[in-house]
Amino acid sequence: MEEAIFWTLIILFFVYGMIPWICTAVLGFGVFRKSPSCHEVAFTFDDGPDPRFTPKLLDLLKKYNVRATFFVLGSKAEKNPELIRRMNQEGHLIGLHNYVHRTNWLMTPWTIRRELDRSASIIEQITGVRSIYYRPPWGLLNLFDFLLRKEFRIVLWSLMVGDWRSKGGSDKIKRRLMHKIKGGSIILLHDSGETWGANPDAPLHTIKALEDVFLDLSHRGYTCVRIDQIPPLGKQKLASEVSWKKKVMVSIWLKWERVFNWLFHIHPIDKNHPFLNVRIRTYWGKTVQLSDGEKIQRGDRVLELHFNNEVLYNMGIHSRSSIQLAIQMIRTTEQLLPKTLPIILNHPNYEKIKALYGVSMIYRGTKQFGFIVNDLPRGPFSFFTKIYLRLLMSVVHPQGKDRLQNKVEHLVPKMMVMSTKELMRRYPIENL
């Protein structure tokens, strides 16, 4: 039981935190990371305002007539309203960085929303302007943060030079910035050294380095602008670009699945035709009454079925239509399903394996093989399974995005169960 809880928590963490991180930080979906401009760059500063360093930074920005964006913590803005007021008066953009510097992975969606609203209200009371720009601490988003896009513009970065550490001093920061800045860069820097992992005096080195950097950028013909002065990336994408992103998403997902299969000891029914994978596990759900009189109860052993999504993806991209893909899947399942019986019979405690069991959104047609199809009981497992499988559909299915937009009401995961007795009845051992 403890092992099941542990792995359930691992899966929930992956869905809640890692998938959004892959989608945003790695692939850039749903966030603003880089401008298409060839002549503009945007300097952004996190973790302030800081009464020790922010005034020095504002003096430098004013000296070189640079407009920047500050992603501030609401708690610090509350304590230093004069610095927020000065940022606004000198033409800088003020964004939000939560109320305190805490990762969204360790907070509930309603806590994040409450902190953002509180921080936005503090800024609005000081400046009269309510900010719509948001950068989560460490750039880490959770699954529900995508809902914030209705009200906030999520901004990450394209260039980070590790300026929160003092090692290497201003020369290291200056060298990295001058070497890596190019048109359209959104640069992440810090005007406070109080965050976990940062050195308290690190902003001094950043400010010193920027003196030379601003001069260098001016000579190179770059203009430093605020985030809201950069034209957003267009919605229209070239087909080749979309195809490239799709390939990257699929590649990342399939690498994760290989790790997942290794962790949970999932292996193919037939190594020569690896469309269906299986593992033997303990069933922890509610009692399921089967049509042949068998009951699957908590604590029973089952053979759990999994599609090989790499094979499924390759089937999809080479199919002329969804109907052809469905026919291929049915025929392949028909060939492989009887091969589950030797796996069961060769297990040391085969008599304790009560059923074949699976959860999927691809369940139509499974009744013809002897499965019963039930709704998943409402609860956390059902909720997170639906989110996980819809993400899987959007990534792996060739028309996944369109299906999510047009047929979302049909994309509900179902539980499919067939007793071992029914399997043996349908596929007698002498026929194998």
Short mmCIF file of C-alpha atoms in Angstrom, two decimals:
data_model
loop_
_atom_site.label_atom_id
_atom_site.label_comp_id
_atom_site.label_asym_id
_atom_site.label_seq_id
_atom_site.Cartn_x
_atom_site.Cartn_y
_atom_site.Cartn_z
CA MET A 1 0.00 0.00 0.00
CA GLU A 2 2.81 2.38 0.91
CA GLU A 3 4.49 1.71 -2.44
CA ALA A 4 1.26 2.45 -4.31
CA ILE A 5 0.86 5.74 -2.45
CA PHE A 6 4.49 6.66 -3.16
CA TRP A 7 4.19 6.08 -6.90
CA THR A 8 0.81 7.80 -7.04
CA LEU A 9 2.43 10.88 -5.49
CA ILE A 10 5.27 10.70 -8.04
CA ILE A 11 2.77 10.62 -10.92
CA LEU A 12 0.73 13.47 -9.44
CA PHE A 13 3.90 15.56 -9.06
CA PHE A 14 4.82 14.88 -12.67
CA VAL A 15 1.37 15.96 -13.87
CA TYR A 16 1.16 18.96 -11.51
CA GLY A 17 4.68 20.31 -11.99
CA MET A 18 6.92 18.60 -14.53
CA ILE A 19 4.60 18.57 -17.53
CA PRO A 20 3.88 22.33 -17.23
CA TRP A 21 7.63 22.96 -16.85
CA ILE A 22 8.36 20.98 -20.04
CA CYS A 23 5.59 22.80 -21.91
CA THR A 24 6.66 26.28 -20.80
CA ALA A 25 10.36 26.40 -19.94
CA VAL A 26 11.46 23.86 -22.56
CA LEU A 27 8.93 24.36 -25.37
CA GLY A 28 7.66 27.87 -24.65
CA PHE A 29 3.94 27.11 -24.87
CA GLY A 30 1.62 29.59 -23.17
CA VAL A 31 4.39 31.95 -22.06
CA PHE A 32 6.40 34.86 -23.49
CA ARG A 33 10.14 34.08 -23.60
CA LYS A 34 11.65 35.87 -26.57
CA SER A 35 10.85 38.73 -28.92
CA PRO A 36 11.04 38.49 -32.72
CA SER A 37 12.65 41.94 -32.74
CA CYS A 38 16.16 42.27 -34.18
CA HIS A 39 17.03 45.59 -32.53
CA GLU A 40 15.38 45.51 -29.08
CA VAL A 41 16.26 43.74 -25.84
CA ALA A 42 14.40 43.69 -22.53
CA PHE A 43 16.12 43.78 -19.14
CA THR A 44 14.02 42.29 -16.33
CA PHE A 45 14.82 42.26 -12.62
CA ASP A 46 13.38 39.80 -10.08
CA ASP A 47 13.01 39.50 -6.30
CA GLY A 48 12.92 43.22 -5.34
CA PRO A 49 12.40 45.91 -4.44
CA ASP A 50 15.43 46.00 -2.16
CA PRO A 51 16.19 49.23 -0.24
CA ARG A 52 19.92 48.59 -0.54
CA PHE A 53 20.30 47.78 -4.24
CA THR A 54 17.19 48.92 -6.12
CA PRO A 55 17.91 52.68 -5.73
CA LYS A 56 21.44 52.16 -7.16
CA LEU A 57 20.00 50.21 -10.07
CA LEU A 58 17.36 52.87 -10.74
CA ASP A 59 20.09 55.53 -10.75
CA LEU A 60 22.02 53.53 -13.37
CA LEU A 61 18.94 52.97 -15.55
CA LYS A 62 18.16 56.67 -15.42
CA LYS A 63 21.75 57.57 -16.35
CA TYR A 64 21.59 55.50 -19.53
CA ASN A 65 17.92 56.19 -20.27
CA VAL A 66 17.06 52.49 -20.06
CA ARG A 67 13.49 51.31 -19.46
CA ALA A 68 13.28 47.98 -17.66
CA THR A 69 10.72 45.60 -16.15
CA PHE A 70 10.69 44.74 -12.44
CA PHE A 71 8.97 41.57 -11.26
CA VAL A 72 8.44 42.44 -7.62
CA LEU A 73 7.39 40.50 -4.54
CA GLY A 74 4.19 41.86 -3.02
CA SER A 75 5.54 41.60 0.52
CA LYS A 76 8.59 43.74 -0.37
CA ALA A 77 6.51 46.23 -2.33
CA GLU A 78 4.31 46.63 0.73
CA LYS A 79 7.36 47.51 2.85
CA ASN A 80 9.00 49.78 0.23
CA PRO A 81 6.21 51.72 -1.50
CA GLU A 82 8.54 54.64 -2.29
CA LEU A 83 10.66 52.38 -4.53
CA ILE A 84 7.59 51.10 -6.37
CA ARG A 85 6.43 54.68 -6.82
CA ARG A 86 9.84 55.68 -8.17
CA MET A 87 9.92 52.75 -10.65
CA ASN A 88 6.57 53.85 -12.00
CA GLN A 89 7.45 57.54 -12.17
CA GLU A 90 10.70 56.86 -14.04
CA GLY A 91 8.93 54.87 -16.72
CA HIS A 92 9.63 51.27 -15.75
CA LEU A 93 7.09 48.44 -15.96
CA ILE A 94 6.13 46.68 -12.73
CA GLY A 95 5.20 43.00 -12.89
CA LEU A 96 4.35 40.41 -10.24
CA HIS A 97 6.56 37.70 -8.72
CA ASN A 98 4.12 36.33 -6.10
CA TYR A 99 3.67 37.83 -2.64
CA VAL A 100 6.65 35.88 -1.25
CA HIS A 101 9.34 33.97 -3.13
CA ARG A 102 7.90 30.47 -2.98
CA THR A 103 7.63 27.96 -5.81
CA ASN A 104 4.25 27.31 -7.38
CA TRP A 105 4.97 23.59 -7.24
CA LEU A 106 4.50 23.67 -3.46
CA MET A 107 1.37 25.85 -3.40
CA THR A 108 -2.25 25.14 -4.21
CA PRO A 109 -3.85 26.96 -7.17
CA TRP A 110 -6.09 29.04 -4.89
CA THR A 111 -3.11 30.10 -2.74
CA ILE A 112 -1.25 31.30 -5.83
CA ARG A 113 -4.31 33.18 -7.07
CA ARG A 114 -4.78 34.81 -3.67
CA GLU A 115 -1.11 35.86 -3.53
CA LEU A 116 -1.24 37.30 -7.05
CA ASP A 117 -4.41 39.27 -6.38
CA ARG A 118 -2.96 40.57 -3.13
CA SER A 119 0.28 41.65 -4.82
CA ALA A 120 -1.56 43.26 -7.75
CA SER A 121 -3.74 45.21 -5.32
CA ILE A 122 -0.65 46.48 -3.44
CA ILE A 123 0.93 47.73 -6.68
CA GLU A 124 -2.35 49.29 -7.78
CA GLN A 125 -2.75 51.14 -4.48
CA ILE A 126 0.76 52.62 -4.83
CA THR A 127 0.79 53.42 -8.57
CA GLY A 128 -2.85 53.45 -9.63
CA VAL A 129 -2.06 50.77 -12.25
CA ARG A 130 -2.94 47.08 -11.89
CA SER A 131 -0.23 44.84 -13.33
CA ILE A 132 -1.06 42.02 -15.74
CA TYR A 133 2.50 40.72 -16.18
CA TYR A 134 3.57 37.73 -14.10
CA ARG A 135 6.77 35.73 -13.67
CA PRO A 136 6.54 32.77 -11.25
CA PRO A 137 9.52 32.25 -8.91
CA TRP A 138 12.23 30.16 -10.61
CA GLY A 139 9.98 30.13 -13.68
CA LEU A 140 8.13 27.08 -12.31
CA LEU A 141 4.45 26.78 -13.19
CA ASN A 142 1.97 24.16 -12.07
CA LEU A 143 -0.83 22.65 -14.12
CA PHE A 144 -3.49 25.13 -12.99
CA ASP A 145 -1.35 28.21 -13.66
CA PHE A 146 -2.40 28.04 -17.30
CA LEU A 147 -5.81 29.29 -16.13
CA LEU A 148 -4.10 32.53 -15.05
CA ARG A 149 -3.57 33.39 -18.71
CA LYS A 150 -7.13 34.74 -18.85
CA GLU A 151 -5.99 37.67 -16.69
CA PHE A 152 -2.17 37.68 -16.60
CA ARG A 153 0.58 37.56 -19.21
CA ILE A 154 3.15 34.98 -18.12
CA VAL A 155 6.70 36.09 -18.92
CA LEU A 156 9.82 33.93 -18.65
CA TRP A 157 13.19 34.72 -20.27
CA SER A 158 15.58 33.74 -23.03
CA LEU A 159 18.86 34.65 -21.28
CA MET A 160 20.01 33.96 -17.73
CA VAL A 161 23.61 34.52 -16.59
CA GLY A 162 23.59 33.30 -12.97
CA ASP A 163 23.90 36.78 -11.46
CA TRP A 164 22.49 35.62 -8.10
CA ARG A 165 25.95 34.25 -7.26
CA SER A 166 28.93 36.47 -6.36
CA LYS A 167 31.55 34.04 -7.65
CA GLY A 168 33.32 35.55 -10.64
CA GLY A 169 32.15 39.07 -9.77
CA SER A 170 31.02 41.65 -12.28
CA ASP A 171 33.49 40.48 -14.93
CA LYS A 172 31.72 37.12 -15.24
CA ILE A 173 28.30 38.77 -15.61
CA LYS A 174 29.57 41.37 -18.08
CA ARG A 175 31.33 38.76 -20.21
CA ARG A 176 28.29 36.50 -20.39
CA LEU A 177 25.88 39.31 -21.17
CA MET A 178 28.04 40.83 -23.92
CA HIS A 179 28.59 37.41 -25.48
CA LYS A 180 25.00 36.12 -25.33
CA ILE A 181 22.72 39.14 -25.79
CA LYS A 182 21.18 39.37 -29.24
CA GLY A 183 18.12 41.00 -30.77
CA GLY A 184 14.91 39.92 -29.03
CA SER A 185 16.62 38.75 -25.82
CA ILE A 186 14.63 38.87 -22.61
CA ILE A 187 17.30 39.02 -19.90
CA LEU A 188 16.76 37.74 -16.35
CA LEU A 189 18.70 39.60 -13.63
CA HIS A 190 18.12 40.32 -9.92
CA ASP A 191 18.06 43.43 -7.74
CA SER A 192 17.94 41.52 -4.45
CA GLY A 193 20.17 38.86 -2.91
CA GLU A 194 17.77 37.67 -0.22
CA THR A 195 16.34 34.70 -2.11
CA TRP A 196 17.25 31.15 -1.11
CA GLY A 197 20.45 30.15 -2.94
CA ALA A 198 21.53 33.74 -3.70
CA ASN A 199 24.50 35.62 -2.26
CA PRO A 200 23.48 38.76 -0.32
CA ASP A 201 25.93 41.04 -2.16
CA ALA A 202 25.35 39.60 -5.65
CA PRO A 203 23.29 42.58 -6.98
CA LEU A 204 26.31 44.88 -6.50
CA HIS A 205 28.18 42.87 -9.14
CA THR A 206 25.17 42.97 -11.46
CA ILE A 207 24.88 46.77 -11.22
CA LYS A 208 28.60 47.24 -11.79
CA ALA A 209 28.53 44.95 -14.86
CA LEU A 210 25.55 46.74 -16.41
CA GLU A 211 27.47 50.03 -16.65
CA ASP A 212 29.67 48.56 -19.40
CA VAL A 213 26.91 46.42 -20.89
CA PHE A 214 24.63 49.41 -21.53
CA LEU A 215 27.47 51.23 -23.29
CA ASP A 216 28.24 48.16 -25.40
CA LEU A 217 24.59 47.68 -26.42
CA SER A 218 24.31 51.33 -27.41
CA HIS A 219 27.34 51.00 -29.69
CA ARG A 220 25.82 47.86 -31.25
CA GLY A 221 22.58 49.69 -32.04
CA TYR A 222 20.29 47.91 -29.57
CA THR A 223 17.42 49.65 -27.76
CA CYS A 224 16.48 48.58 -24.22
CA VAL A 225 12.70 48.42 -23.77
CA ARG A 226 10.04 47.26 -21.32
CA ILE A 227 8.27 43.93 -21.82
CA ASP A 228 5.03 45.64 -22.83
CA GLN A 229 6.86 47.56 -25.59
CA ILE A 230 7.91 44.35 -27.36
CA PRO A 231 5.53 43.08 -30.06
CA PRO A 232 4.20 39.67 -29.01
CA LEU A 233 4.96 36.61 -31.06
CA GLY A 234 2.33 36.12 -33.74
CA LYS A 235 -0.22 33.38 -33.46
CA GLN A 236 0.33 32.16 -37.01
CA LYS A 237 3.09 29.58 -37.24
CA LEU A 238 4.71 27.97 -40.25
CA ALA A 239 3.75 24.34 -40.70
CA SER A 240 7.38 23.30 -40.41
CA GLU A 241 7.73 25.11 -37.07
CA VAL A 242 4.63 23.45 -35.64
CA SER A 243 5.86 20.09 -36.90
CA TRP A 244 9.23 20.69 -35.24
CA LYS A 245 7.63 21.55 -31.90
CA LYS A 246 5.37 18.53 -32.14
CA LYS A 247 8.38 16.30 -32.71
CA VAL A 248 10.16 17.80 -29.71
CA MET A 249 7.11 17.31 -27.49
CA VAL A 250 6.67 13.72 -28.62
CA SER A 251 10.37 13.00 -28.11
CA ILE A 252 10.34 14.35 -24.55
CA TRP A 253 7.16 12.52 -23.68
CA LEU A 254 8.37 9.19 -25.04
CA LYS A 255 11.65 9.50 -23.14
CA TRP A 256 9.60 10.04 -19.98
CA GLU A 257 7.50 6.95 -20.82
CA ARG A 258 10.62 4.79 -21.10
CA VAL A 259 11.61 5.91 -17.60
CA PHE A 260 8.05 5.32 -16.39
CA ASN A 261 8.01 1.78 -17.83
CA TRP A 262 11.35 1.00 -16.21
CA LEU A 263 10.23 2.29 -12.82
CA PHE A 264 6.98 0.31 -12.86
CA HIS A 265 8.35 -2.86 -14.52
CA ILE A 266 6.07 -2.50 -17.56
CA HIS A 267 7.06 -4.70 -20.49
CA PRO A 268 5.60 -5.65 -23.90
CA ILE A 269 3.36 -8.67 -24.36
CA ASP A 270 5.30 -9.50 -27.53
CA LYS A 271 8.73 -7.93 -28.07
CA ASN A 272 8.33 -8.32 -31.84
CA HIS A 273 5.01 -6.41 -31.79
CA PRO A 274 5.28 -3.99 -28.83
CA PHE A 275 1.85 -2.33 -29.15
CA LEU A 276 0.51 -3.54 -25.79
CA ASN A 277 2.50 -3.49 -22.55
CA VAL A 278 1.61 -5.09 -19.22
CA ARG A 279 2.55 -5.30 -15.58
CA ILE A 280 1.17 -7.32 -12.66
CA ARG A 281 -0.04 -5.11 -9.82
CA THR A 282 -2.43 -4.99 -6.88
CA TYR A 283 -5.85 -3.47 -7.51
CA TRP A 284 -6.76 -0.66 -5.07
CA GLY A 285 -10.03 0.62 -6.53
CA LYS A 286 -13.67 -0.02 -5.71
CA THR A 287 -15.22 -3.45 -6.22
CA VAL A 288 -16.12 -4.21 -9.84
CA GLN A 289 -18.85 -6.75 -10.60
CA LEU A 290 -18.19 -8.56 -13.88
CA SER A 291 -20.77 -10.08 -16.20
CA ASP A 292 -19.50 -13.64 -15.63
CA GLY A 293 -20.09 -13.39 -11.87
CA GLU A 294 -16.49 -12.59 -10.91
CA LYS A 295 -15.71 -9.69 -8.59
CA ILE A 296 -12.53 -7.63 -8.66
CA GLN A 297 -11.91 -6.25 -5.18
CA ARG A 298 -9.31 -4.20 -3.36
CA GLY A 299 -6.20 -6.32 -2.84
CA ASP A 300 -6.73 -8.61 -5.86
CA ARG A 301 -3.90 -9.06 -8.34
CA VAL A 302 -4.52 -7.88 -11.93
CA LEU A 303 -2.62 -7.74 -15.20
CA GLU A 304 -2.60 -4.04 -16.07
CA LEU A 305 -2.60 -3.12 -19.79
CA HIS A 306 -0.81 -0.11 -21.31
CA PHE A 307 -0.64 1.12 -24.89
CA ASN A 308 2.85 1.69 -26.27
CA ASN A 309 2.39 5.34 -27.24
CA GLU A 310 5.45 5.37 -29.49
CA VAL A 311 3.90 2.63 -31.63
CA LEU A 312 0.53 4.37 -31.43
CA TYR A 313 2.06 7.66 -32.59
CA ASN A 314 3.79 5.99 -35.54
CA MET A 315 0.54 4.28 -36.47
CA GLY A 316 -1.23 7.63 -36.40
CA ILE A 317 1.17 9.58 -38.58
CA HIS A 318 1.08 6.84 -41.23
CA SER A 319 -2.72 6.44 -41.20
CA ARG A 320 -4.82 8.22 -43.81
CA SER A 321 -7.70 8.76 -41.36
CA SER A 322 -8.90 8.14 -37.80
CA ILE A 323 -10.98 5.23 -39.09
CA GLN A 324 -7.93 3.53 -40.57
CA LEU A 325 -6.05 4.08 -37.29
CA ALA A 326 -8.93 2.55 -35.31
CA ILE A 327 -9.01 -0.51 -37.58
CA GLN A 328 -5.25 -0.99 -37.13
CA MET A 329 -5.56 -0.76 -33.35
CA ILE A 330 -8.43 -3.27 -33.24
CA ARG A 331 -6.61 -5.79 -35.44
CA THR A 332 -3.36 -5.48 -33.48
CA THR A 333 -5.16 -5.85 -30.14
CA GLU A 334 -6.99 -8.89 -31.49
CA GLN A 335 -3.65 -10.51 -32.30
CA LEU A 336 -1.92 -9.62 -29.03
CA LEU A 337 -4.63 -10.14 -26.42
CA PRO A 338 -4.43 -13.97 -26.43
CA LYS A 339 -0.71 -13.67 -25.64
CA THR A 340 -1.55 -12.26 -22.23
CA LEU A 341 -2.70 -15.71 -21.10
CA PRO A 342 0.79 -17.34 -21.12
CA ILE A 343 2.07 -14.37 -19.11
CA ILE A 344 -0.56 -15.06 -16.48
CA LEU A 345 -0.12 -18.85 -16.48
CA ASN A 346 3.67 -18.58 -16.25
CA HIS A 347 3.48 -16.37 -13.18
CA PRO A 348 4.33 -18.21 -9.90
CA ASN A 349 0.99 -17.17 -8.37
CA TYR A 350 -1.08 -17.11 -11.55
CA GLU A 351 -4.20 -18.34 -9.76
CA LYS A 352 -4.27 -15.05 -7.81
CA ILE A 353 -4.36 -12.90 -10.96
CA LYS A 354 -8.08 -12.19 -11.22
CA ALA A 355 -8.40 -9.96 -14.27
CA LEU A 356 -7.02 -7.87 -17.10
CA TYR A 357 -7.37 -4.19 -16.24
CA GLY A 358 -6.71 -0.88 -17.98
CA VAL A 359 -7.60 2.83 -17.92
CA SER A 360 -7.75 4.75 -21.17
CA MET A 361 -9.70 7.25 -23.27
CA ILE A 362 -9.42 4.79 -26.17
CA TYR A 363 -12.01 2.23 -25.10
CA ARG A 364 -14.55 2.06 -27.92
CA GLY A 365 -14.61 -1.44 -29.39
CA THR A 366 -13.11 -3.12 -26.32
CA LYS A 367 -16.41 -4.83 -25.41
CA GLN A 368 -16.04 -7.09 -28.42
CA PHE A 369 -12.92 -8.53 -26.77
CA GLY A 370 -14.76 -9.35 -23.54
CA PHE A 371 -14.08 -6.24 -21.44
CA ILE A 372 -16.68 -4.40 -19.44
CA VAL A 373 -16.29 -0.60 -19.54
CA ASN A 374 -17.05 1.44 -16.40
CA ASP A 375 -16.69 5.07 -15.38
CA LEU A 376 -13.84 5.80 -13.00
CA PRO A 377 -15.12 6.67 -9.50
CA ARG A 378 -14.98 10.40 -8.88
CA GLY A 379 -12.00 11.53 -6.86
CA PRO A 380 -8.37 12.69 -7.15
CA PHE A 381 -7.30 9.66 -9.20
CA SER A 382 -10.07 10.21 -11.77
CA PHE A 383 -9.38 13.96 -11.93
CA PHE A 384 -5.62 13.72 -12.45
CA THR A 385 -5.96 10.73 -14.80
CA LYS A 386 -8.25 12.77 -17.06
CA ILE A 387 -5.76 15.66 -17.14
CA TYR A 388 -2.81 13.35 -17.75
CA LEU A 389 -4.51 11.43 -20.57
CA ARG A 390 -5.74 14.60 -22.28
CA LEU A 391 -2.18 15.94 -22.24
CA LEU A 392 -1.02 12.62 -23.63
CA MET A 393 -3.65 12.87 -26.37
CA SER A 394 -2.59 16.41 -27.30
CA VAL A 395 1.06 15.36 -27.55
CA VAL A 396 0.98 11.88 -29.07
CA HIS A 397 -2.20 11.76 -31.14
CA PRO A 398 -1.59 13.23 -34.64
CA GLN A 399 -4.86 15.20 -34.41
CA GLY A 400 -4.71 15.52 -30.63
CA LYS A 401 -5.05 19.31 -30.48
CA ASP A 402 -8.11 19.30 -32.75
CA ARG A 403 -9.73 16.49 -30.78
CA LEU A 404 -9.24 18.41 -27.54
CA GLN A 405 -10.87 21.46 -29.07
CA ASN A 406 -13.75 19.75 -30.86
CA LYS A 407 -14.49 16.50 -29.02
CA VAL A 408 -13.45 17.20 -25.45
CA GLU A 409 -16.75 15.84 -24.08
CA HIS A 410 -15.82 12.39 -25.44
CA LEU A 411 -12.32 12.43 -23.94
CA VAL A 412 -13.20 10.86 -20.61
CA PRO A 413 -11.03 8.00 -19.29
CA LYS A 414 -12.82 4.72 -18.63
CA MET A 415 -11.89 1.60 -16.72
CA MET A 416 -11.83 -1.64 -18.74
CA VAL A 417 -11.88 -4.99 -16.95
CA MET A 418 -12.08 -8.64 -18.07
CA SER A 419 -11.76 -11.58 -15.70
CA THR A 420 -9.03 -14.17 -16.22
CA LYS A 421 -11.77 -16.81 -16.48
CA GLU A 422 -13.35 -14.91 -19.39
CA LEU A 423 -9.94 -14.59 -21.05
CA MET A 424 -9.39 -18.38 -20.78
CA ARG A 425 -12.90 -19.04 -22.09
CA ARG A 426 -12.37 -16.87 -25.14
CA TYR A 427 -8.83 -18.08 -25.85
CA PRO A 428 -8.51 -21.74 -24.82
CA ILE A 429 -4.94 -22.70 -24.07
CA GLU A 430 -4.96 -25.49 -26.66
CA ASN A 431 -5.59 -22.92 -29.40
CA LEU A 432 -2.55 -20.82 -28.53
#
